[in-house]
GROMACS .gro file of C-alpha atoms in nm:
model
  103
    1MET     CA    1  -0.132   2.293  -2.628
    2LEU     CA    2  -0.172   2.587  -2.389
    3ASN     CA    3   0.105   2.838  -2.360
    4PHE     CA    4   0.205   2.857  -1.992
    5PHE     CA    5   0.316   3.222  -2.015
    6SER     CA    6   0.004   3.348  -2.191
    7ARG     CA    7  -0.215   3.362  -1.879
    8PRO     CA    8  -0.134   3.514  -1.541
    9LEU     CA    9  -0.057   3.275  -1.258
   10PHE     CA   10  -0.254   3.474  -1.000
   11SER     CA   11  -0.548   3.694  -1.065
   12PRO     CA   12  -0.575   4.031  -0.880
   13SER     CA   13  -0.895   3.917  -0.709
   14VAL     CA   14  -0.701   3.644  -0.526
   15PHE     CA   15  -0.466   3.900  -0.369
   16SER     CA   16  -0.747   4.128  -0.258
   17CYS     CA   17  -0.911   3.850  -0.055
   18THR     CA   18  -0.610   3.682   0.101
   19SER     CA   19  -0.360   3.962   0.172
   20ARG     CA   20  -0.487   4.277   0.335
   21ARG     CA   21  -0.291   4.570   0.463
   22PHE     CA   22  -0.319   4.629   0.834
   23MET     CA   23  -0.577   4.902   0.874
   24SER     CA   24  -0.659   5.042   1.215
   25LYS     CA   25  -1.026   5.059   1.291
   26PHE     CA   26  -1.010   5.403   1.447
   27LEU     CA   27  -0.687   5.582   1.350
   28SER     CA   28  -0.526   5.670   1.022
   29LYS     CA   29  -0.158   5.599   0.961
   30ALA     CA   30  -0.063   5.963   1.021
   31ALA     CA   31  -0.266   5.982   1.342
   32LYS     CA   32  -0.095   5.671   1.482
   33LYS     CA   33   0.238   5.856   1.486
   34ARG     CA   34   0.096   6.124   1.717
   35VAL     CA   35  -0.072   5.887   1.965
   36PRO     CA   36   0.133   5.774   2.268
   37LEU     CA   37   0.260   5.417   2.238
   38THR     CA   38   0.078   5.182   2.474
   39SER     CA   39   0.054   4.806   2.502
   40LYS     CA   40  -0.278   4.819   2.314
   41ARG     CA   41  -0.118   4.988   2.010
   42ALA     CA   42   0.204   4.782   2.004
   43ARG     CA   43   0.275   4.426   1.902
   44LYS     CA   44   0.279   4.117   2.121
   45GLY     CA   45   0.531   4.122   2.402
   46PHE     CA   46   0.558   4.502   2.433
   47TYR     CA   47   0.608   4.623   2.791
   48LYS     CA   48   0.659   4.991   2.848
   49GLY     CA   49   0.708   4.985   3.225
   50ASN     CA   50   0.545   5.181   3.502
   51ARG     CA   51   0.764   5.491   3.541
   52ALA     CA   52   0.987   5.332   3.803
   53THR     CA   53   1.316   5.504   3.880
   54LYS     CA   54   1.647   5.330   3.825
   55GLU     CA   55   1.816   5.264   4.157
   56GLY     CA   56   2.144   5.143   4.010
   57HIS     CA   57   2.302   4.994   3.700
   58VAL     CA   58   2.398   4.658   3.550
   59ASN     CA   59   2.774   4.594   3.560
   60SER     CA   60   2.984   4.415   3.297
   61LYS     CA   61   2.919   4.075   3.459
   62GLY     CA   62   2.543   4.119   3.436
   63ARG     CA   63   2.481   4.186   3.805
   64PHE     CA   64   2.270   4.478   3.924
   65MET     CA   65   2.464   4.723   4.142
   66VAL     CA   66   2.247   4.938   4.372
   67ASP     CA   67   2.339   5.306   4.403
   68LYS     CA   68   2.242   5.418   4.755
   69SER     CA   69   2.207   5.782   4.648
   70LYS     CA   70   1.931   5.683   4.404
   71ARG     CA   71   1.729   5.476   4.655
   72LEU     CA   72   1.378   5.589   4.744
   73GLU     CA   73   1.365   5.759   5.083
   74LEU     CA   74   1.030   5.773   5.260
   75ILE     CA   75   0.987   6.042   5.523
   76VAL     CA   76   0.722   5.928   5.772
   77PRO     CA   77   0.605   6.147   6.062
   78ASP     CA   78   0.608   6.022   6.423
   79LEU     CA   79   0.280   5.838   6.484
   80GLN     CA   80   0.305   5.797   6.864
   81GLY     CA   81  -0.034   5.869   7.021
   82PHE     CA   82  -0.216   5.861   6.685
   83LYS     CA   83  -0.564   5.716   6.746
   84LEU     CA   84  -0.664   5.607   6.393
   85LYS     CA   85  -0.576   5.261   6.266
   86PRO     CA   86  -0.426   5.209   5.920
   87TYR     CA   87  -0.692   4.966   5.796
   88ILE     CA   88  -1.072   4.951   5.818
   89ALA     CA   89  -1.243   4.620   5.892
   90ALA     CA   90  -1.496   4.484   5.645
   91THR     CA   91  -1.758   4.463   5.922
   92VAL     CA   92  -1.763   4.840   5.979
   93PRO     CA   93  -2.084   4.999   5.837
   94LYS     CA   94  -2.043   5.240   5.546
   95PHE     CA   95  -2.247   5.518   5.708
   96PRO     CA   96  -2.212   5.650   6.066
   97PRO     CA   97  -2.491   5.563   6.309
   98GLU     CA   98  -2.605   5.927   6.337
   99THR     CA   99  -2.702   5.946   5.969
  100ARG     CA  100  -2.872   5.607   5.948
  101THR     CA  101  -3.251   5.598   5.985
  102ARG     CA  102  -3.428   5.313   6.155
  103VAL     CA  103  -3.737   5.167   6.002
   0.00000   0.00000   0.00000
């Protein structure tokens, strides 16, 4: 009869094939600490944001309270008599007629 405790249950070769440490393809473990954290280097569901400013705070009831002193204020000059339009139509040629050559 075989002694159950005389042989190992798992051989080391089994662990080397099935469980691997996470190794980055390009960076070492020490270099990862110095690289800025982005969504490509983080786990699933990571969202860093887009540098937006906070315009208020969340109160104790979970509602967002806007602080008017923190709101974004855009200063736009007076555009009365301004001849240019804000958008360019898709039908406008890319080059002015003076520079185009006719064939």
